[in-house]
Coordinates of C-alpha atoms and ligand atoms in Angstrom, one line a residue:
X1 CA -87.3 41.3 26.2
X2 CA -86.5 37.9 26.2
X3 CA -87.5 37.5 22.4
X4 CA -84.9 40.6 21.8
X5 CA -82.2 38.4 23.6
X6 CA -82.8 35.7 21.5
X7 CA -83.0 37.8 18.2
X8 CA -79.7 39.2 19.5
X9 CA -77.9 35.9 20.1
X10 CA -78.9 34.6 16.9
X11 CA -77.9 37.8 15.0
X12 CA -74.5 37.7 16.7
X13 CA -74.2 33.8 15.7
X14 CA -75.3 34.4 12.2
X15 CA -72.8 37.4 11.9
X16 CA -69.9 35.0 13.1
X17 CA -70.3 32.0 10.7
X18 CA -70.7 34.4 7.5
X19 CA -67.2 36.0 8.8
X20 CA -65.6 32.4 9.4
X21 CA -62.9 32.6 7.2
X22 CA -63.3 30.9 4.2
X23 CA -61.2 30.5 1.3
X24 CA -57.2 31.1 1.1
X25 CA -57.1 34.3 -0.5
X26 CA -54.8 35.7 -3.2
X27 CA -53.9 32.4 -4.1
X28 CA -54.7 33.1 -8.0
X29 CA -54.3 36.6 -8.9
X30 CA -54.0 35.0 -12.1
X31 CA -55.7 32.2 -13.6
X32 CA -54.0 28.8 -12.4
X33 CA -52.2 26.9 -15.3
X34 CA -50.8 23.2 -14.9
X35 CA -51.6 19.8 -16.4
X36 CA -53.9 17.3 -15.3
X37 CA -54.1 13.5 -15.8
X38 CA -57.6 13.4 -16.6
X39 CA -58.7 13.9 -20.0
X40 CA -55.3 11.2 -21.3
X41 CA -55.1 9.3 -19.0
X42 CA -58.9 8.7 -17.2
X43 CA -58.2 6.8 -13.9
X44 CA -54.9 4.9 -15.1
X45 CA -52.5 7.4 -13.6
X46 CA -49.2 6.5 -11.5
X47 CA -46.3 7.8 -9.5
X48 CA -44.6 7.3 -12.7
X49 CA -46.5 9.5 -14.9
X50 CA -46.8 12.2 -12.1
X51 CA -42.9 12.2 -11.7
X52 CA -42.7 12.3 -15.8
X53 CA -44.9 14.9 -16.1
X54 CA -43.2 17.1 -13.2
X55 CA -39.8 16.2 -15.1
X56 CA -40.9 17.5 -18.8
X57 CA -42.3 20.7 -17.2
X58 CA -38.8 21.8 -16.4
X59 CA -37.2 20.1 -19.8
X60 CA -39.8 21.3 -22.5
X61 CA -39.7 25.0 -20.7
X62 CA -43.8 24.8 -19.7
X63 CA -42.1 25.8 -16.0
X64 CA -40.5 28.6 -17.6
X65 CA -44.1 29.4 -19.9
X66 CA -45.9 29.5 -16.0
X67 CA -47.1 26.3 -16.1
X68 CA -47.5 25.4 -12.2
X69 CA -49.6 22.9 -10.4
X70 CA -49.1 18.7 -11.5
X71 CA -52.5 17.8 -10.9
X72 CA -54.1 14.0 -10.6
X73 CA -57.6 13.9 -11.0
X74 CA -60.0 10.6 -10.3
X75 CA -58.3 7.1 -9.8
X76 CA -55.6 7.6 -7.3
X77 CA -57.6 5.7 -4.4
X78 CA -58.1 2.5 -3.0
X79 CA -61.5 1.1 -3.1
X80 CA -62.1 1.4 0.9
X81 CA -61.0 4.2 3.3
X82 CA -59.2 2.7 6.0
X83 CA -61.0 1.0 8.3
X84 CA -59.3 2.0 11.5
X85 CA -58.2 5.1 10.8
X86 CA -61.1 6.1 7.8
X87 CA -58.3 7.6 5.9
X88 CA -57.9 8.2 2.7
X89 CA -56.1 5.0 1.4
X90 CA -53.8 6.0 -2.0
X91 CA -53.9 2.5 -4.5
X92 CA -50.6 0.5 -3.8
X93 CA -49.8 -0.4 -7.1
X94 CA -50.6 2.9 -8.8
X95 CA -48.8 4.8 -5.6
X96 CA -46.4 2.4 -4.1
X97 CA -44.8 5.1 -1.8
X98 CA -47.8 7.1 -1.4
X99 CA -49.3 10.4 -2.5
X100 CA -46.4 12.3 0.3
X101 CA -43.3 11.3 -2.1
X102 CA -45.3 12.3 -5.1
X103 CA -45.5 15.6 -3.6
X104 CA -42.2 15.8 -2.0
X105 CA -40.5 15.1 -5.9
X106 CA -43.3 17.8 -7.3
X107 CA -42.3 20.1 -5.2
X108 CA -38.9 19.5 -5.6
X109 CA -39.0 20.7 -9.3
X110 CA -40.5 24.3 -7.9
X111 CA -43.6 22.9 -9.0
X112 CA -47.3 22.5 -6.9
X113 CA -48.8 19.5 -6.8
X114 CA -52.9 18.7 -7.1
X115 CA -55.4 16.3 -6.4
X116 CA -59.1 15.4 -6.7
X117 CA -62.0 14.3 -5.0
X118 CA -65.6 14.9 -5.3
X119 CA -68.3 16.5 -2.7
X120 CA -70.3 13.5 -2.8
X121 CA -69.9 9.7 -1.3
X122 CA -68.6 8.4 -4.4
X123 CA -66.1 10.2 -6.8
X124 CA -67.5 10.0 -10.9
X125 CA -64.9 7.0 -10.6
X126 CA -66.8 5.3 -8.2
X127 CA -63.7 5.6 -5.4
X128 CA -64.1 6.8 -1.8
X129 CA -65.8 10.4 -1.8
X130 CA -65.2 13.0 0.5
X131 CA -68.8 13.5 2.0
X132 CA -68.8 13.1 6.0
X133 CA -65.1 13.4 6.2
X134 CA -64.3 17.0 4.6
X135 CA -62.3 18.1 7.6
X136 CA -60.1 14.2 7.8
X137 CA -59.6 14.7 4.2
X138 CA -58.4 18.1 4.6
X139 CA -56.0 17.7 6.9
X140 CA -54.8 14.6 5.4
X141 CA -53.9 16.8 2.2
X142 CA -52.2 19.4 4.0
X143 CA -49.8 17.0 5.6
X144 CA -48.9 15.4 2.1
X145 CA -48.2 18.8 0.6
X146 CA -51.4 19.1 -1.6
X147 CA -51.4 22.8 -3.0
X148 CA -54.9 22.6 -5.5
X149 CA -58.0 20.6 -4.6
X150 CA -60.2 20.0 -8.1
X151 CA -64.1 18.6 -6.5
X152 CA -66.5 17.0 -7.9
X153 CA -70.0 16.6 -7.8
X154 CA -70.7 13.3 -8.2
X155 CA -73.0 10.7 -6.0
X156 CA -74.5 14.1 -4.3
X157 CA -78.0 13.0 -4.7
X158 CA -80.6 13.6 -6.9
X159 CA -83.5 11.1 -7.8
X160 CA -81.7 10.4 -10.9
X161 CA -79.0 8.7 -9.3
X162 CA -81.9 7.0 -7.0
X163 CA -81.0 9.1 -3.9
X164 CA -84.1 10.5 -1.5
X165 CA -82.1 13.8 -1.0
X166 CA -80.4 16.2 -2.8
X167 CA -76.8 18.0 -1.5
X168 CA -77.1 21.6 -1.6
X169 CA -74.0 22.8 -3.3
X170 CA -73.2 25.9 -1.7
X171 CA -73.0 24.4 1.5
X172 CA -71.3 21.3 0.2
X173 CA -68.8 23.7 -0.8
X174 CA -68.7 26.0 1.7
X175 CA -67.7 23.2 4.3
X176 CA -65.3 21.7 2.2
X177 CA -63.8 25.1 1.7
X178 CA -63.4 25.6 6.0
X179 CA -61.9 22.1 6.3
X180 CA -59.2 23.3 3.7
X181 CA -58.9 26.6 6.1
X182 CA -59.2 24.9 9.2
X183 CA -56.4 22.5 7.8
X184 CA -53.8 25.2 7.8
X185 CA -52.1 24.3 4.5
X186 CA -53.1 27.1 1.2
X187 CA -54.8 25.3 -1.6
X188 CA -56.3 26.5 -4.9
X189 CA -60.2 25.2 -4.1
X190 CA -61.2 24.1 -7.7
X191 CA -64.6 23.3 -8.2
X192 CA -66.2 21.1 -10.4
X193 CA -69.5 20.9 -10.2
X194 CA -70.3 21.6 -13.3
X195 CA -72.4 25.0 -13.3
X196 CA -75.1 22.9 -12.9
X197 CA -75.9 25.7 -9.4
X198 CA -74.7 28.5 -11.0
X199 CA -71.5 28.5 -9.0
X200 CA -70.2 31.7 -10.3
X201 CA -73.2 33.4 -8.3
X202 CA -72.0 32.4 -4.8
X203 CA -68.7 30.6 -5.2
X204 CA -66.2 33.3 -5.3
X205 CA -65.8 33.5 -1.1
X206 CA -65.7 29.7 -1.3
X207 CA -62.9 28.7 -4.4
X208 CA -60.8 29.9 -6.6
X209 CA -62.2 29.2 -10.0
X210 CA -65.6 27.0 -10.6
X211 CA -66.5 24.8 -13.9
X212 CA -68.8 25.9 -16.0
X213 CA -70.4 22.9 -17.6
X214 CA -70.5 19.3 -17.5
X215 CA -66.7 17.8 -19.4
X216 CA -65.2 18.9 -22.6
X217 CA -65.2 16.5 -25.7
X218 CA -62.5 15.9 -28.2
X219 CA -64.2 18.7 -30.8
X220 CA -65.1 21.8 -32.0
X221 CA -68.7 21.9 -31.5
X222 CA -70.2 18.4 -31.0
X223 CA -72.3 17.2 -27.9
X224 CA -71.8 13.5 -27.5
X225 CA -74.4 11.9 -25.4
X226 CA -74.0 9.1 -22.9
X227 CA -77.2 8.5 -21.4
X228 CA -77.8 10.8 -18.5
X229 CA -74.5 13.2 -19.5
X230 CA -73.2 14.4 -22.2
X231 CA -69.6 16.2 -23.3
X232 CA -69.3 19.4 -24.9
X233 CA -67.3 20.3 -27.6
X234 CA -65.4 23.6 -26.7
X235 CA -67.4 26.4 -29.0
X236 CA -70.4 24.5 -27.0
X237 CA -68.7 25.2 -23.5
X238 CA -68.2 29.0 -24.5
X239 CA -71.8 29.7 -26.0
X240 CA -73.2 27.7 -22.7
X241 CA -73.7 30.7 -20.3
X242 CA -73.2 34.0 -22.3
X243 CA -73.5 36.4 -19.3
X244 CA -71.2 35.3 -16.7
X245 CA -67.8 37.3 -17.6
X246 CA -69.1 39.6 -14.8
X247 CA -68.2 36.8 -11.9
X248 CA -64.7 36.3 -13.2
X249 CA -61.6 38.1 -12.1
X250 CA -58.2 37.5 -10.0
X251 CA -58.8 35.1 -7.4
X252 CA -62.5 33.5 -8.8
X253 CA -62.4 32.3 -12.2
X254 CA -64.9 31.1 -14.9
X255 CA -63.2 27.5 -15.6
X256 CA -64.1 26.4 -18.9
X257 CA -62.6 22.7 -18.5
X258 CA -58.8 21.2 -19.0
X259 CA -57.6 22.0 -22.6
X260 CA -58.2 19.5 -25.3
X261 CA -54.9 20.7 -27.2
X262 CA -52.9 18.7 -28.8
X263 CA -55.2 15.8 -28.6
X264 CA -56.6 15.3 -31.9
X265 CA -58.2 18.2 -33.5
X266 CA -56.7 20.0 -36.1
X267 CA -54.0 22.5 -35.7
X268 CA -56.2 25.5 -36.2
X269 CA -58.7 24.4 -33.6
X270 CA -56.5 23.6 -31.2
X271 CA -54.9 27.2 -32.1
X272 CA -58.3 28.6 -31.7
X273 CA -59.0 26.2 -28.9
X274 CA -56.1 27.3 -26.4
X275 CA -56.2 31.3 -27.2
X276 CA -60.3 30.9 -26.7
X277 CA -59.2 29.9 -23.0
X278 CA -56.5 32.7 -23.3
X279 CA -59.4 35.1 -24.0
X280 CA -61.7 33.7 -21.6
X281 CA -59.2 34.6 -18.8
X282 CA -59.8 30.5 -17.7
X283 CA -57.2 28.7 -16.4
X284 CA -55.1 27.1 -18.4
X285 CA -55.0 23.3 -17.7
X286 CA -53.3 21.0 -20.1
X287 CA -54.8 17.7 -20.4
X288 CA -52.5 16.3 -23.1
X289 CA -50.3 13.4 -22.9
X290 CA -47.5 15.9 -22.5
X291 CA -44.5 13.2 -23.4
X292 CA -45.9 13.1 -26.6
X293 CA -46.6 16.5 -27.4
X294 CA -45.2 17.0 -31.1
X295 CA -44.0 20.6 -32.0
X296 CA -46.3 22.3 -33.0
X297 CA -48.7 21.8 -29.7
X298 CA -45.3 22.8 -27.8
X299 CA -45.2 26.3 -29.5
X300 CA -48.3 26.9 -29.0
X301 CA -49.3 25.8 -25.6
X302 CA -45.9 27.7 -24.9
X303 CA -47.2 30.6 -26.9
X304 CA -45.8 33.7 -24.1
X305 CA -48.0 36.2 -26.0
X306 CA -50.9 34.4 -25.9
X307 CA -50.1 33.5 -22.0
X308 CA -49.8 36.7 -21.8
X309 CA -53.2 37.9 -22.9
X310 CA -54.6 35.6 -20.3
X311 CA -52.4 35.7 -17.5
X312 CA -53.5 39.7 -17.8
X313 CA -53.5 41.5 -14.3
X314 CA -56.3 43.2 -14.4
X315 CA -58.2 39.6 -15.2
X316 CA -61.0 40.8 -17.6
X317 CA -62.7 38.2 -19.6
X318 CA -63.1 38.9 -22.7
X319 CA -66.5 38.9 -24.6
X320 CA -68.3 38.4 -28.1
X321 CA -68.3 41.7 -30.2
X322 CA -69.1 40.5 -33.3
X323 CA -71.2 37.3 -34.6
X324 CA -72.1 37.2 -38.2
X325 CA -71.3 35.1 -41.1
X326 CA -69.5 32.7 -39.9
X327 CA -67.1 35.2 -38.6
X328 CA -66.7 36.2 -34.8
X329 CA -64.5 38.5 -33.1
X330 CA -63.7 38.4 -29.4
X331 CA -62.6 41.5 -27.5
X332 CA -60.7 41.7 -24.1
X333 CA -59.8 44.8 -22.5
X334 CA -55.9 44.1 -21.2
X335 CA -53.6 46.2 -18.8
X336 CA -51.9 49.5 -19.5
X337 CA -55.0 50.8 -22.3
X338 CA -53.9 47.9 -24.4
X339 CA -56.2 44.7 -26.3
X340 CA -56.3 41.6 -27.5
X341 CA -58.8 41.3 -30.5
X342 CA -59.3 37.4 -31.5
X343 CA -61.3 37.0 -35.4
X344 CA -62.3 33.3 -35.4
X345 CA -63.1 31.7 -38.7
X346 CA -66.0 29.6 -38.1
X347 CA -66.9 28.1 -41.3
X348 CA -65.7 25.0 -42.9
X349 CA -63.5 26.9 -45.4
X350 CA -61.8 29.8 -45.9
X351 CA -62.6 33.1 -44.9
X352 CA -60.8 36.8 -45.7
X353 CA -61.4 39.0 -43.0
X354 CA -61.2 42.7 -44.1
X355 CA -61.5 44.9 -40.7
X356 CA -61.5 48.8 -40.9
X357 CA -61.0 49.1 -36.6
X358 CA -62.6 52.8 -37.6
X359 CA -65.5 51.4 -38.5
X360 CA -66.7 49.8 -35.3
X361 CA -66.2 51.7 -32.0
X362 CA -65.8 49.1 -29.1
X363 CA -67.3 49.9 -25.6
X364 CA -66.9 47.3 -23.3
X365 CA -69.6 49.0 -20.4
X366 CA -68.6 46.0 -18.0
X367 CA -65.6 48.0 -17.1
X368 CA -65.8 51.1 -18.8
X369 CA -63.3 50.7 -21.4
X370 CA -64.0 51.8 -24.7
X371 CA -61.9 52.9 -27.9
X372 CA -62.9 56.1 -29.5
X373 CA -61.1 55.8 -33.0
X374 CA -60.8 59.7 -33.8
X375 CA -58.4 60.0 -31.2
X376 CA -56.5 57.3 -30.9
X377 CA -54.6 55.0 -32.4
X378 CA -53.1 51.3 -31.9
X379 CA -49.8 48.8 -33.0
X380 CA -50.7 46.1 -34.1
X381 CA -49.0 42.6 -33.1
X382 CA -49.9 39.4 -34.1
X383 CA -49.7 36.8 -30.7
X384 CA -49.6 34.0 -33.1
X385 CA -47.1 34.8 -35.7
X386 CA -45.2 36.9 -33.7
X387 CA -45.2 40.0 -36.3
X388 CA -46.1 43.4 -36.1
X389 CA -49.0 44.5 -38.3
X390 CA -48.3 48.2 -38.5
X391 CA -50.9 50.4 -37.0
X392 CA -55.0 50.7 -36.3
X393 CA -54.6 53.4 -39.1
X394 CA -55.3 50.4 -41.8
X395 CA -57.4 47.6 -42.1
X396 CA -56.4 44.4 -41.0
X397 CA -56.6 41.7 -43.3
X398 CA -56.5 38.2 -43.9
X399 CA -57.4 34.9 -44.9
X400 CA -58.0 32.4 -42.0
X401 CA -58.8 28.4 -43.4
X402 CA -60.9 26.2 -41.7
X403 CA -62.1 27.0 -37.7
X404 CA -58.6 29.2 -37.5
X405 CA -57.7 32.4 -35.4
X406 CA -55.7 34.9 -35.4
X407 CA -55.1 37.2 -32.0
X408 CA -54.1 40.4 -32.2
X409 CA -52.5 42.8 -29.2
X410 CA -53.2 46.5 -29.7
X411 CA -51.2 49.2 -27.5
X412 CA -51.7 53.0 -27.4
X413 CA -49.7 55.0 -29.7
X414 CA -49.3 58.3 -28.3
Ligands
GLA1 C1 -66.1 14.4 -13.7 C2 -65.3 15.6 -13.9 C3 -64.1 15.3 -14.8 C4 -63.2 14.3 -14.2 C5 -64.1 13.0 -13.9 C6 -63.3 12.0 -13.0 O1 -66.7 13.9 -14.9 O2 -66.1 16.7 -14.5 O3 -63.3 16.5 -15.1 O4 -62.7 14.8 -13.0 O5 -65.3 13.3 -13.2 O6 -64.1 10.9 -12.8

């Protein structure tokens, strides 16, 4: 009898903390897209840049393209917490008047504002992390207006890193994730640790979008080592976990990394760069120095139909239908019984792409979509060029140089 109480009490326990509410939901129906000061600007960021970056949103029109949150990752901290008070302490040079006035101008553009810290006792930067204090940190966010949280996973343990324990990430997570709740304010709960627990497996109650890999590099496909870490170029980021489009949709997204655009590679990878995060359904994160963001990365990271393949309601991410010969052709099932189809040329010269749609029925079993080309036919519009390409009735063609793309929206004819 006694043994049956117990069972009881712990049953009813156990039932109460899986219902304690975790994560802010509805916060992403779509997947977020803002700018982050990370992959320019490393730890060297300021109120200055954060007030410029909030200022150019509104005059190049990214505002207006749905550009959001103003986000500053690693390097915003003093050394120390407080003392007294084991605050959070913002750096006095980089933040004279605080993270709360940063905010408070963000905000006053219409815009969110974002910051960053990591799960462990250290941030990758080596500042103050959040481990110990998730519910002080929390609160302290909500009262400066934070509305995104990106956290890391650095300094959680592991006998690389010379620690005797090992932080279990779920819970890490989870707790983090409460303190946000329990601090009252809504936040996008970004995590980045990395995929390295297979976030996309238990994360979805906890945040609203989880990284998938270690950081992007400045490439197409490279893997630049550093010891214990490496970066991946973005074809490596995509090909890293094949089957995990399953986990993704409004509210928990697959996040493949802040975009590289605009940064250095050529214009038809960092055309094939941005709409490979458009068909990815990941959120759309600029990490470009966005003052000096020449025309051509303007258009395109302003692109509305490509935005609009992956700001897509229904939040399907799309997946690899064809691989061969240096050719690959990426498929994702959009609202209203319409497409995007995205041919990537991924050879180091030119490539004509002849495409009889007839010829290859598409079935996408994930969500029971499929096109059945006796009875039915598409338009054709080209995201990139802005053109209409006719019908389904004929075979697309092309010739794509070097690593380029081309996207392609199909809708129903009736
Ligand atoms: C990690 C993250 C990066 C960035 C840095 C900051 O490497 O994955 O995105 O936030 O830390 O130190």
């Amino acid at each position: 009898m006694k043994t049956k109480h117990i069972l009881a009490a712990t049953l009813v326990a156990c039932a109460t903390l899986n219902s304690v509410a975790q994560k802010f939901e509805g916060l992403a129906p779509t997947p977020p897209m803002g700018w982050n000061s990370w992959n320019t600007f490393a730890c060297d960021i300021s109120e200055k840049t954060v007030k410029e970056t909030a200022d150019l949103f509104i005059k190049l029109g990214l505002k207006d393209a749905g550009y959001e949150y103003v986000v500053i990752d690693d390097g915003w901290m003093e050394m120390e917490r407080d003392p007294e008070t084991l605050l959070l302490v913002p750096n006095k040079v980089k933040f004279p008047n605080g993270i709360k006035s940063v905010a408070d101008y963000v905000h006053s553009k219409g815009l969110k504002f974002g910051i960053y810290n990591c799960a462990g006792i250290y941030t990758c930067g080596g500042y103050p992390g959040t481990r110990g204090f998730e519910f002080i940190d929390a609160k302290q966010y909500a009262e400066w207006g934070v509305d995104f949280l990106k956290f890391d996973w650095c300094s959680t343990g592991g006998e690389n890193g010379g620690y005797a324990y090992q932080q279990d990430a779920k819970a890490s997570y989870t707790i983090m994730s409460q303190a946000i709740r329990k601090a009252g304010r809504p936040m996008i709960f970004n995590l980045c640790e990395w995929g390295n627990n297979n976030p996309w497996e238990w994360a979805a109650p906890v945040g609203h979008s989880w990284r998938v890999s270690g950081d992007i590099a400045l490439c197409w496909d490279c893997e630049l080592n550093y010891g214990n870490w490496a970066s991946l170029g973005f074809w490596q980021i995509i090909r890293k976990h094949p089957d995990i489009r399953k986990y993704s949709g409004p509210d928990h997204w697959n996040d493949y990394d802040m975009l590289e655009v605009g940064r250095g590679m050529t214009a038809a990878e960092d055309r094939t760069h941005f709409s490979m995060w458009c068909m990815l359904a990941s959120p759309l994160i600029l990490g470009n120095d966005i003052s000096k963001m020449n025309k051509e990365t303007l258009e395109l990271v302003t692109n509305k139909e490509l935005i609009a393949v992956n700001q897509d309601k229904l939040g399907i991410q799309g997946y690899r239908f064809i691989n061969e010969d240096g050719f690959e052709l990426w498929v994702k099932p959009l609202s209203n019984d319409e497409w995007a189809f995205a041919f990537v040329n991924m050879t180091e010269g030119d490539l004509k792409i002849s495409y009889d749609w007839a010829r290859h029925y598409v079935k996408d079993g994930l969500v029971s979509r499929e096109i059945n080309w006796n009875n039915s036919k598409f338009s054709v519009r080209d995201c990139i060029d802005h053109k209409d390409l006719g019908d389904t009735s004929k075979k697309f063609e092309k010739t794509l140089t070097r690593h380029d793309i081309v996207v392609l929206r199909l809708a129903p004819k009736k």
